[in-house]
Coordinates of C-alpha atoms and ligand atoms in Angstrom, one line a residue:
M1046 CA 75.1 -38.6 -39.0
A1047 CA 73.7 -37.3 -35.7
A1048 CA 75.3 -33.9 -36.1
F1049 CA 73.2 -33.4 -39.2
S1050 CA 69.9 -34.2 -37.6
P1051 CA 67.9 -31.5 -36.0
P1052 CA 67.7 -31.7 -32.2
P1053 CA 65.3 -34.3 -30.8
G1054 CA 61.7 -33.3 -30.9
T1055 CA 62.2 -30.9 -33.8
A1056 CA 61.9 -31.4 -37.5
D1057 CA 62.8 -30.1 -40.9
I1058 CA 59.7 -29.7 -43.1
F1059 CA 60.2 -30.1 -46.8
E1060 CA 57.9 -30.1 -49.7
P1061 CA 55.4 -31.6 -50.3
E1062 CA 54.8 -31.8 -46.5
A1063 CA 55.2 -28.0 -46.3
R1064 CA 52.2 -27.7 -48.6
E1065 CA 50.0 -29.5 -46.1
W1066 CA 51.1 -27.0 -43.5
R1067 CA 50.2 -24.1 -45.7
E1068 CA 46.8 -25.7 -46.3
I1069 CA 46.0 -25.9 -42.6
E1070 CA 47.1 -22.2 -42.1
R1071 CA 45.1 -21.1 -45.2
I1072 CA 41.9 -22.8 -44.2
G1073 CA 42.2 -21.7 -40.6
S1074 CA 42.7 -18.1 -41.6
E1075 CA 39.8 -18.2 -44.0
I1076 CA 37.4 -19.7 -41.5
F1077 CA 38.5 -17.8 -38.4
S1078 CA 38.3 -14.5 -40.3
R1079 CA 34.7 -15.3 -41.2
Y1080 CA 34.0 -15.2 -37.5
G1081 CA 35.8 -11.8 -37.2
Y1082 CA 39.2 -13.0 -36.0
G1083 CA 42.2 -10.9 -37.2
E1084 CA 45.8 -12.2 -37.1
L1085 CA 48.2 -11.4 -34.2
R1086 CA 51.9 -12.3 -34.4
T1087 CA 53.6 -12.2 -31.1
P1088 CA 57.3 -12.9 -30.3
V1089 CA 58.4 -16.5 -29.9
F1090 CA 60.0 -15.5 -26.6
E1091 CA 58.6 -13.4 -23.7
Y1092 CA 59.7 -12.4 -20.2
T1093 CA 59.4 -15.6 -18.2
E1094 CA 56.9 -14.0 -15.8
V1095 CA 54.4 -13.8 -18.6
F1096 CA 54.1 -17.6 -18.5
Q1097 CA 54.7 -18.0 -14.8
K1098 CA 51.8 -15.7 -13.9
G1099 CA 49.7 -16.6 -16.9
L1100 CA 49.8 -20.4 -16.8
G1101 CA 50.4 -20.7 -13.0
S1102 CA 53.7 -21.6 -11.4
E1103 CA 52.4 -25.0 -10.2
T1104 CA 51.5 -26.2 -13.7
E1105 CA 53.6 -29.0 -15.3
V1106 CA 54.5 -26.8 -18.2
V1107 CA 55.9 -24.0 -16.0
Q1108 CA 57.6 -26.4 -13.6
K1109 CA 59.2 -28.9 -16.0
E1110 CA 58.9 -28.0 -19.6
M1111 CA 59.9 -24.4 -20.3
Y1112 CA 63.0 -23.4 -22.3
T1113 CA 64.3 -20.5 -20.2
F1114 CA 67.4 -18.4 -20.6
S1115 CA 68.8 -15.0 -19.7
D1116 CA 69.2 -12.1 -22.0
R1117 CA 72.3 -10.0 -21.9
G1118 CA 70.9 -7.8 -19.1
G1119 CA 70.2 -10.8 -17.0
R1120 CA 66.5 -10.8 -17.4
S1121 CA 64.8 -14.2 -17.7
L1122 CA 63.3 -15.0 -21.0
T1123 CA 61.3 -18.1 -22.1
L1124 CA 60.5 -19.6 -25.5
R1125 CA 56.7 -19.6 -25.5
P1126 CA 55.2 -22.9 -24.5
E1127 CA 51.7 -21.8 -25.7
G1128 CA 50.0 -18.9 -27.3
T1129 CA 47.4 -17.5 -24.8
A1130 CA 49.7 -15.8 -22.3
G1131 CA 51.6 -13.9 -25.0
V1132 CA 48.4 -12.8 -26.7
M1133 CA 47.1 -11.5 -23.5
R1134 CA 50.3 -9.6 -22.8
A1135 CA 50.0 -8.1 -26.3
L1136 CA 46.4 -7.2 -25.8
S1137 CA 47.1 -5.3 -22.5
N1138 CA 48.2 -2.5 -24.9
T1139 CA 44.7 -2.3 -26.3
D1140 CA 41.3 -1.2 -25.0
V1141 CA 40.5 -4.8 -24.1
M1142 CA 40.6 -3.8 -20.4
N1143 CA 37.5 -1.7 -21.0
Q1144 CA 35.4 -4.7 -22.2
V1145 CA 36.0 -4.0 -25.8
E1146 CA 36.1 -7.4 -27.4
Q1147 CA 39.2 -8.5 -29.3
R1148 CA 39.2 -11.5 -31.6
V1149 CA 42.7 -12.7 -32.6
R1150 CA 44.0 -15.8 -34.3
Y1151 CA 47.6 -17.1 -34.5
F1152 CA 49.7 -19.7 -36.1
G1153 CA 53.3 -20.5 -35.0
P1154 CA 55.9 -22.6 -33.2
M1155 CA 55.6 -23.3 -29.4
F1156 CA 58.3 -25.0 -27.3
R1157 CA 58.0 -27.5 -24.5
G1158 CA 60.7 -29.7 -23.1
E1159 CA 58.7 -32.9 -23.3
R1160 CA 59.8 -36.4 -24.1
P1161 CA 59.5 -36.7 -27.9
A1162 CA 57.0 -39.3 -29.2
A1163 CA 54.7 -39.6 -32.2
G1164 CA 52.7 -36.4 -32.2
R1165 CA 54.7 -35.0 -29.3
R1166 CA 57.5 -32.5 -30.1
R1167 CA 59.7 -30.0 -28.3
Q1168 CA 59.1 -27.5 -31.1
F1169 CA 55.5 -28.0 -32.2
H1170 CA 53.1 -25.6 -33.8
Q1171 CA 49.7 -24.3 -32.8
I1172 CA 46.9 -22.7 -34.8
G1173 CA 44.7 -21.0 -32.3
V1174 CA 42.3 -18.1 -31.5
E1175 CA 41.5 -16.0 -28.5
N1176 CA 38.3 -14.0 -28.0
V1177 CA 39.2 -11.6 -25.2
G1178 CA 37.3 -9.0 -23.2
R1179 CA 33.9 -10.4 -22.6
C1180 CA 32.3 -13.4 -20.9
A1181 CA 29.1 -15.2 -21.9
P1182 CA 28.1 -18.8 -22.5
L1183 CA 27.2 -18.2 -26.1
I1184 CA 30.6 -16.8 -26.8
D1185 CA 32.1 -20.1 -25.6
A1186 CA 29.7 -22.1 -27.7
E1187 CA 30.5 -20.0 -30.8
C1188 CA 34.2 -20.6 -30.3
I1189 CA 33.7 -24.3 -30.1
A1190 CA 31.4 -24.2 -33.2
M1191 CA 34.2 -22.4 -35.1
L1192 CA 36.7 -25.1 -34.1
G1193 CA 34.2 -27.7 -35.4
A1194 CA 33.9 -25.8 -38.7
F1195 CA 37.6 -25.6 -39.0
L1196 CA 38.1 -29.3 -38.3
R1197 CA 35.4 -30.2 -40.9
A1198 CA 37.0 -28.0 -43.5
I1199 CA 40.4 -29.7 -43.1
G1200 CA 38.8 -33.2 -43.4
L1201 CA 38.6 -34.1 -39.7
G1202 CA 34.8 -33.9 -39.4
D1203 CA 34.7 -37.1 -37.2
F1204 CA 36.2 -35.3 -34.2
V1205 CA 35.1 -36.0 -30.6
I1206 CA 34.6 -33.0 -28.3
A1207 CA 34.7 -33.5 -24.5
V1208 CA 33.5 -30.5 -22.4
N1209 CA 33.5 -29.8 -18.7
T1210 CA 33.3 -26.8 -16.3
R1211 CA 36.0 -25.6 -14.0
G1212 CA 33.6 -23.2 -12.2
V1213 CA 35.1 -20.0 -10.8
S1214 CA 37.7 -19.6 -8.1
G1215 CA 35.0 -19.4 -5.4
D1216 CA 33.8 -22.9 -6.4
R1217 CA 37.1 -24.6 -6.1
G1218 CA 37.4 -24.7 -2.2
P1219 CA 34.2 -26.8 -1.5
A1220 CA 34.9 -29.0 -4.6
E1221 CA 38.5 -29.6 -3.5
E1222 CA 37.3 -30.6 -0.1
L1223 CA 34.9 -33.2 -1.5
L1224 CA 37.7 -34.6 -3.7
R1225 CA 40.3 -34.5 -0.9
N1226 CA 38.0 -36.5 1.5
Y1227 CA 37.5 -39.0 -1.2
F1228 CA 41.0 -39.4 -2.5
A1229 CA 42.5 -39.5 1.0
R1230 CA 40.8 -42.8 1.4
H1231 CA 42.4 -44.2 -1.7
L1232 CA 45.9 -42.7 -1.5
D1233 CA 47.6 -46.1 -0.9
A1234 CA 46.4 -47.5 -4.1
M1235 CA 47.4 -44.5 -6.2
C1236 CA 50.5 -43.7 -8.2
D1237 CA 53.4 -41.6 -6.8
D1238 CA 52.6 -38.7 -9.1
C1239 CA 49.0 -38.6 -7.8
R1240 CA 50.2 -38.7 -4.2
T1241 CA 52.2 -35.5 -5.0
R1242 CA 49.2 -34.1 -6.8
F1243 CA 47.1 -34.7 -3.7
E1244 CA 49.4 -32.3 -1.9
R1245 CA 50.0 -29.8 -4.6
N1246 CA 47.1 -29.7 -7.1
I1247 CA 44.4 -32.3 -6.4
W1248 CA 42.6 -31.5 -9.7
R1249 CA 45.4 -33.1 -11.7
I1250 CA 44.5 -36.5 -10.2
L1251 CA 41.4 -36.4 -12.3
D1252 CA 43.2 -36.7 -15.6
C1253 CA 45.9 -39.2 -14.4
K1254 CA 46.5 -41.7 -17.2
Q1255 CA 47.4 -44.7 -14.9
P1256 CA 44.6 -47.3 -15.2
S1257 CA 44.7 -48.0 -11.4
C1258 CA 44.1 -44.3 -10.6
G1259 CA 41.5 -44.2 -13.4
E1260 CA 39.4 -46.7 -11.6
I1261 CA 39.5 -44.6 -8.4
V1262 CA 38.8 -41.4 -10.3
A1263 CA 35.7 -43.0 -11.8
G1264 CA 34.2 -43.4 -8.4
A1265 CA 35.0 -39.7 -7.3
P1266 CA 32.1 -37.6 -6.1
D1267 CA 30.3 -35.3 -8.5
Y1268 CA 32.2 -32.2 -7.6
V1269 CA 30.4 -30.0 -10.2
A1270 CA 27.2 -30.4 -8.1
S1271 CA 29.0 -28.5 -5.4
F1272 CA 29.7 -25.5 -7.7
S1273 CA 27.6 -22.3 -7.2
E1274 CA 24.2 -22.1 -9.0
D1275 CA 25.6 -19.3 -11.3
S1276 CA 28.5 -21.6 -12.4
R1277 CA 26.2 -24.5 -13.0
R1278 CA 23.8 -22.3 -15.0
Y1279 CA 26.6 -21.0 -17.0
F1280 CA 27.6 -24.5 -18.0
D1281 CA 24.0 -25.5 -18.8
E1282 CA 23.7 -22.5 -21.1
V1283 CA 26.9 -23.5 -22.9
R1284 CA 25.5 -27.0 -23.4
R1285 CA 22.1 -25.7 -24.6
A1286 CA 23.9 -23.5 -27.1
L1287 CA 26.0 -26.5 -28.3
D1288 CA 22.8 -28.5 -28.7
A1289 CA 21.2 -25.6 -30.7
L1290 CA 24.3 -25.6 -32.9
K1291 CA 24.0 -29.4 -33.4
I1292 CA 27.5 -29.9 -32.2
P1293 CA 28.0 -33.4 -30.7
Y1294 CA 29.9 -33.4 -27.4
K1295 CA 30.2 -35.5 -24.3
V1296 CA 30.5 -34.1 -20.8
D1297 CA 33.7 -35.4 -19.2
P1298 CA 34.0 -34.6 -15.4
R1299 CA 37.6 -35.8 -15.6
L1300 CA 38.6 -33.0 -18.0
V1301 CA 40.4 -30.3 -16.0
R1302 CA 43.1 -29.2 -18.5
G1303 CA 46.7 -28.6 -17.5
L1304 CA 46.8 -24.8 -17.3
D1305 CA 45.7 -22.8 -14.2
Y1306 CA 44.0 -19.9 -16.0
Y1307 CA 40.8 -21.8 -16.9
V1308 CA 37.4 -20.9 -15.5
H1309 CA 33.9 -22.2 -16.5
T1310 CA 34.0 -24.0 -19.9
V1311 CA 36.9 -26.3 -20.8
F1312 CA 37.1 -28.6 -23.8
E1313 CA 39.4 -31.0 -25.6
V1314 CA 39.1 -32.6 -29.0
T1315 CA 40.3 -36.0 -30.1
H1316 CA 39.9 -37.8 -33.4
P1317 CA 39.5 -41.6 -34.0
A1318 CA 42.5 -41.4 -36.5
L1319 CA 44.8 -40.7 -33.5
G1320 CA 42.9 -42.4 -30.7
P1321 CA 41.3 -41.1 -27.5
Q1322 CA 44.6 -40.4 -25.7
T1323 CA 45.9 -37.8 -28.2
A1324 CA 44.3 -34.3 -28.1
I1325 CA 44.3 -32.6 -31.4
A1326 CA 43.0 -29.4 -29.9
G1327 CA 42.1 -28.0 -26.5
G1328 CA 40.9 -24.8 -25.0
G1329 CA 38.4 -23.1 -22.7
R1330 CA 37.4 -19.9 -21.0
Y1331 CA 40.0 -18.2 -18.8
E1332 CA 40.7 -15.1 -16.7
L1333 CA 44.1 -13.4 -16.6
F1334 CA 45.4 -10.4 -14.8
L1335 CA 47.2 -8.1 -17.4
P1336 CA 50.1 -6.0 -16.4
G1337 CA 48.8 -2.9 -14.5
G1338 CA 45.2 -4.3 -14.6
K1339 CA 43.0 -4.2 -11.5
R1340 CA 40.5 -6.8 -12.6
P1341 CA 41.2 -10.0 -14.4
V1342 CA 40.4 -9.9 -18.1
P1343 CA 38.1 -12.7 -19.4
G1344 CA 38.7 -14.6 -22.6
V1345 CA 37.9 -17.9 -24.4
G1346 CA 40.0 -19.7 -27.0
F1347 CA 41.6 -22.8 -28.2
A1348 CA 44.7 -24.1 -29.9
A1349 CA 45.1 -27.1 -32.2
G1350 CA 48.4 -28.9 -32.6
V1351 CA 49.3 -28.6 -36.3
E1352 CA 51.5 -31.7 -36.3
R1353 CA 48.6 -33.7 -34.9
L1354 CA 46.1 -32.4 -37.4
L1355 CA 48.5 -33.4 -40.1
L1356 CA 49.0 -36.9 -38.7
A1357 CA 45.3 -37.4 -38.5
R1358 CA 44.8 -36.1 -42.1
E1359 CA 47.6 -38.4 -43.3
A1360 CA 46.0 -41.4 -41.6
L1361 CA 42.8 -40.6 -43.4
G1362 CA 44.6 -40.0 -46.7
V1363 CA 43.5 -36.3 -46.9
K1364 CA 45.9 -34.3 -49.0
A1365 CA 46.1 -30.7 -50.2
P1366 CA 45.6 -30.2 -53.9
A1367 CA 48.9 -30.4 -55.8
P1368 CA 50.1 -27.1 -57.2
A1369 CA 50.5 -26.6 -61.0
G1370 CA 53.8 -28.1 -62.2
P1371 CA 55.9 -26.5 -64.9
V1372 CA 54.3 -26.1 -68.3
A1373 CA 57.6 -26.7 -70.1
Y1374 CA 61.3 -27.4 -69.5
L1375 CA 63.6 -25.2 -71.5
V1376 CA 66.6 -27.1 -72.9
G1377 CA 69.6 -25.1 -74.2
L1378 CA 72.4 -26.8 -76.2
N1379 CA 74.8 -23.8 -76.4
A1380 CA 75.5 -20.7 -74.3
Q1381 CA 73.4 -18.4 -76.5
A1382 CA 70.4 -20.8 -76.4
R1383 CA 70.6 -20.9 -72.6
L1384 CA 70.7 -17.1 -72.5
A1385 CA 67.6 -16.9 -74.7
N1386 CA 65.9 -19.6 -72.5
L1387 CA 66.7 -17.6 -69.4
A1388 CA 65.0 -14.5 -70.8
L1389 CA 62.0 -16.5 -72.0
A1390 CA 61.6 -18.2 -68.6
D1391 CA 61.7 -14.9 -66.9
E1392 CA 59.0 -13.5 -69.2
L1393 CA 56.8 -16.6 -68.7
R1394 CA 57.2 -16.6 -64.9
A1395 CA 56.4 -12.9 -64.8
A1396 CA 53.2 -13.8 -66.6
G1397 CA 52.4 -16.4 -63.9
I1398 CA 53.5 -19.5 -65.9
P1399 CA 55.7 -22.0 -64.1
V1400 CA 58.6 -23.3 -66.2
G1401 CA 61.9 -25.1 -65.5
L1402 CA 65.1 -24.7 -67.4
E1403 CA 68.8 -25.8 -67.5
L1404 CA 71.2 -23.0 -66.8
E1405 CA 74.4 -24.9 -66.8
E1406 CA 76.3 -26.5 -69.7
R1407 CA 75.2 -30.1 -69.9
S1408 CA 74.6 -32.7 -72.5
F1409 CA 71.3 -33.0 -74.4
K1410 CA 70.7 -36.3 -72.7
A1411 CA 71.2 -34.9 -69.2
Q1412 CA 68.9 -32.0 -69.9
L1413 CA 66.2 -34.3 -71.2
R1414 CA 66.5 -36.4 -68.1
E1415 CA 66.0 -33.2 -66.1
A1416 CA 63.0 -32.3 -68.2
N1417 CA 61.5 -35.7 -67.5
R1418 CA 62.1 -35.3 -63.8
S1419 CA 60.5 -31.9 -63.7
G1420 CA 57.2 -33.5 -64.8
A1421 CA 56.7 -30.8 -67.5
P1422 CA 54.6 -32.2 -70.4
L1423 CA 56.8 -30.3 -73.0
A1424 CA 60.5 -29.7 -73.6
V1425 CA 61.5 -26.6 -75.5
V1426 CA 64.8 -27.2 -77.2
R1427 CA 67.2 -24.8 -78.9
G1428 CA 70.6 -25.8 -80.4
D1429 CA 72.9 -24.3 -83.0
S1430 CA 70.5 -24.7 -86.0
E1431 CA 67.4 -23.5 -84.1
M1432 CA 69.3 -20.4 -83.0
E1433 CA 70.3 -19.7 -86.5
K1434 CA 66.8 -20.1 -87.9
N1435 CA 65.2 -18.3 -84.9
T1436 CA 63.1 -21.3 -84.0
V1437 CA 62.6 -23.8 -81.2
I1438 CA 61.7 -27.5 -81.1
V1439 CA 58.7 -28.3 -78.9
K1440 CA 59.0 -31.9 -77.8
N1441 CA 56.0 -33.7 -76.3
M1442 CA 57.5 -35.6 -73.4
A1443 CA 54.7 -38.2 -73.4
D1444 CA 54.9 -39.4 -77.0
G1445 CA 58.2 -37.9 -78.2
E1446 CA 56.5 -36.0 -81.0
Q1447 CA 58.4 -32.9 -82.1
T1448 CA 57.3 -29.7 -83.8
E1449 CA 59.4 -26.7 -84.9
I1450 CA 57.9 -23.3 -84.3
S1451 CA 59.2 -19.7 -84.5
A1452 CA 61.0 -18.5 -81.4
D1453 CA 58.9 -15.4 -81.6
A1454 CA 55.7 -17.5 -81.1
V1455 CA 56.9 -19.7 -78.2
F1456 CA 55.7 -17.3 -75.5
E1457 CA 52.2 -17.2 -76.9
F1458 CA 52.3 -21.0 -77.5
L1459 CA 53.2 -21.8 -73.9
H1460 CA 50.9 -19.1 -72.5
K1461 CA 47.9 -20.8 -74.3
R1462 CA 49.0 -24.2 -73.1
D1463 CA 49.0 -22.9 -69.5
L1464 CA 45.5 -21.4 -69.8
S1465 CA 44.1 -24.6 -71.2
K1466 CA 45.4 -26.7 -68.2
Ligands
HAM2782 P1 47.2 -27.2 -24.7 O1 46.2 -28.3 -24.5 O2 48.4 -27.2 -23.8 O3 46.5 -25.8 -24.7 O4 47.7 -27.3 -26.2 C1 46.8 -27.3 -27.3 C2 47.2 -28.4 -28.3 O5 48.5 -28.2 -28.7 C3 47.1 -29.8 -27.8 O6 45.7 -30.2 -27.9 C4 48.0 -30.5 -28.8 O7 47.3 -30.8 -30.0 C5 49.0 -29.5 -29.1 N1 50.3 -29.8 -28.3 C6 50.5 -29.5 -27.0 N2 51.8 -29.9 -26.7 C7 52.3 -30.5 -27.8 C8 53.5 -31.2 -28.1 N3 54.5 -31.3 -27.2 N4 53.7 -31.7 -29.4 C9 52.7 -31.6 -30.3 N5 51.6 -31.0 -30.1 C10 51.3 -30.5 -28.9 C11 47.1 -24.6 -24.8 O8 48.2 -24.5 -25.2 C12 46.2 -23.4 -24.6 N6 46.9 -22.2 -24.8 C13 45.0 -23.5 -25.5 C14 44.0 -22.4 -25.3 C15 43.9 -21.3 -26.0 N7 43.2 -22.2 -24.2 C16 42.6 -21.1 -24.3 N8 43.0 -20.5 -25.4

């Protein structure tokens, strides 16, 4: 049946799982808007250079994972692998260039050609925010605090936050030199990927997942100490603010994050339900040149992987409240009865009352089976004799008890039942 499966790394999301998705989006919107974030919906594809310039052409995402294709005019387009670059492209049309702060939140699909695994998809979804236009340690701390508030609100309060600083571009040279001198002495014992990283992007060695490289990384020099005093002070202030906010965190000098735009604060969140290797969210402060801009524009933000949030919630047994089921199922034993039921159902639904009904000609037994399946506590039945008398039979599905009431009273009767639920 392969032809009927969605492509690898993608999924169809049915109810009741879809309800869990809505819950994440609803809670996120509620919390983020409390902090002043408004929604921004950007296209799912952009000109390829938006990501090449934004994320850095040396990053793994840009080099190996982007879904890129040409439009009819031959321009290269890419399905967005993340949200930040597109948000910044969109904000270049606002006054963010003049240090007017913009706070935006987003929710939507992202695309990366990764090897699918549990919690790793080719089409995945992020819920995220970007606070763009200004740069201060307390802004970073507020952003992390908001992520914490969101995770608590969705039942993932036991999260673990790792933070680190990437300094600014001027800090990188001396730090790279320190790292280069150290790793040069250990290259023979390191994995092939790390040997390539040594040439192309030495920072990526720090987050290599190979145990043998991990041991070498553990002995690497304290490169943050070589950062400028300003950068170190910036990081101290972020940490002091996190302490004041009572947010537990650990400083992880191995945390460098995979995208090139980061400066100063970076952070990543894991949860014991998924283990320390699986980030449920990540983010940090960044700087990006916007089209036509002379100076880079600063921002800070994060994105959480919705699939991973849901996996963690599932592991903990956290579920969205079930919606109200139908108050009644309308059973019609002849064409006229079904027509009357259709009109009644429409009236009830217009009044906000969920009901189910049979619209096709089917046996009484089949309709009652359907009524049972719908979970409705009542069946409202009309046949020839009820139509003649202008009545309906209300059948209690739990104990089978039946009462006959006037058809003119049935709307009121079900309306009251709904209110008392
Ligand atoms: P990222 O760390 O690449 O950062 O992705 C953020 C989160 O998206 C990850 O922590 C993970 O939960 C989820 N994620 C990433 N790839 C996959 C995948 N293949 N399958 C399932 N989930 C995945 C960013 O994307 C940055 N734009 C975050 C940011 C916003 N930084 C500043 N502002």
